[in-house]
Amino acid sequence: MTSEDLKCSFCNKQQAQVKKLIKGLEANICDECINHFTVSVERPMKIFDGYKSKCSFCGRTQRNENDIFYEKNGVYICYECLDSVSYTHLTLPTTSR
C-alpha cells in the first residue's frame, strides 16, 4: 500500500486530504475524526455487546459494559486508543501535502 492509498478508516478521506493520519493495527484515523470523537457531543458510541466489538487500533475487545468504544463505518476505536491518538495528534507535526 502506497502513501497515496492510505485513508482514514472512519471518514474515508485520503491522506492528502487531511492534516494528519495516524495508523493503527487494522485502521487509520485522521485529525478530523480525532477531533470529532473527542469534541463532538454526538459521538458515535458503541454500547457493550457481549465482547463482540474489537478495537481496530489495539485489537482488544470490550471488557465490560462501562468500556467505551467509538464506532463509525464498522471501524472501532477504544477510549484508551482515542486518548493515545489524541495526544499523538497534538504532538506530531502536520503532514505536508
Coordinates of C-alpha atoms in Angstrom, one line a residue:
M1 CA 0.0 0.0 0.0
T2 CA 1.5 3.3 -1.0
S3 CA 1.1 6.6 0.9
E4 CA -1.4 7.7 -1.8
D5 CA -3.6 4.7 -0.9
L6 CA -3.7 5.5 2.8
K7 CA -7.0 6.9 4.0
C8 CA -8.9 7.4 7.2
S9 CA -10.9 4.3 8.1
F10 CA -13.7 6.4 9.7
C11 CA -14.3 9.1 7.1
N12 CA -12.5 7.6 4.0
K13 CA -10.6 10.8 3.3
Q14 CA -7.2 10.2 1.6
Q15 CA -4.0 11.1 3.4
A16 CA -3.6 14.1 1.1
Q17 CA -7.0 15.5 2.2
V18 CA -6.2 15.7 5.9
K19 CA -3.5 17.3 8.1
K20 CA -2.6 14.1 9.9
L21 CA -3.2 10.4 9.5
I22 CA -2.4 8.0 12.3
K23 CA -2.1 4.3 11.6
G24 CA -3.4 1.6 13.9
L25 CA -3.2 -2.2 13.7
E26 CA -6.2 -2.6 11.3
A27 CA -7.3 1.0 10.8
N28 CA -6.1 4.6 10.3
I29 CA -7.6 7.8 11.8
C30 CA -7.3 11.4 10.6
D31 CA -7.1 14.6 12.7
E32 CA -10.6 15.5 11.7
C33 CA -12.1 12.2 13.1
I34 CA -10.0 12.5 16.3
N35 CA -11.4 16.0 16.8
H36 CA -14.9 14.7 16.1
F37 CA -14.7 11.8 18.6
T38 CA -13.1 13.9 21.3
V39 CA -15.1 17.2 20.9
S40 CA -18.4 16.3 19.4
V41 CA -21.5 16.0 21.6
E42 CA -22.9 13.4 19.2
R43 CA -20.1 10.8 19.5
P44 CA -21.0 7.5 17.8
M45 CA -20.6 5.3 20.9
K46 CA -20.8 1.5 20.8
I47 CA -22.8 0.1 23.6
F48 CA -21.5 -3.1 25.2
D49 CA -22.4 -6.0 23.0
G50 CA -21.1 -9.1 24.9
Y51 CA -17.4 -8.7 24.0
K52 CA -18.0 -8.7 20.2
S53 CA -16.6 -5.2 19.5
K54 CA -12.9 -5.2 18.8
C55 CA -10.7 -2.0 18.7
S56 CA -9.2 -1.7 15.2
F57 CA -6.2 0.0 16.7
C58 CA -5.0 -2.2 19.6
G59 CA -7.1 -5.4 18.9
R60 CA -8.7 -5.8 22.3
T61 CA -12.4 -6.5 22.8
Q62 CA -14.7 -4.6 25.2
R63 CA -14.1 -5.7 28.8
N64 CA -17.4 -4.8 30.3
E65 CA -20.5 -2.6 29.9
N66 CA -18.5 0.5 31.1
D67 CA -15.8 0.1 28.4
I68 CA -16.4 2.8 25.8
F69 CA -15.8 2.1 22.1
Y70 CA -16.4 4.6 19.3
E71 CA -17.7 3.3 16.0
K72 CA -18.1 4.7 12.5
N73 CA -18.4 2.7 9.3
G74 CA -17.9 -0.5 11.1
V75 CA -14.5 0.6 12.5
Y76 CA -13.9 0.7 16.2
I77 CA -11.6 2.6 18.5
C78 CA -11.5 2.2 22.3
Y79 CA -11.2 5.0 24.7
E80 CA -7.6 4.3 25.5
C81 CA -6.5 4.4 21.9
L82 CA -8.5 7.5 21.2
D83 CA -6.7 9.1 24.2
S84 CA -3.4 8.0 22.7
V85 CA -4.0 9.2 19.2
S86 CA -5.4 12.5 20.5
Y87 CA -2.1 13.0 22.3
T88 CA -0.2 12.0 19.2
H89 CA -2.3 14.3 17.1
L90 CA -1.3 17.2 19.3
T91 CA 2.4 16.4 19.4
L92 CA 3.2 15.3 15.8
P93 CA 3.9 17.8 13.1
T94 CA 1.4 18.2 10.4
T95 CA 1.8 16.1 7.2
S96 CA 2.9 18.0 4.2
R97 CA 0.5 17.8 1.3

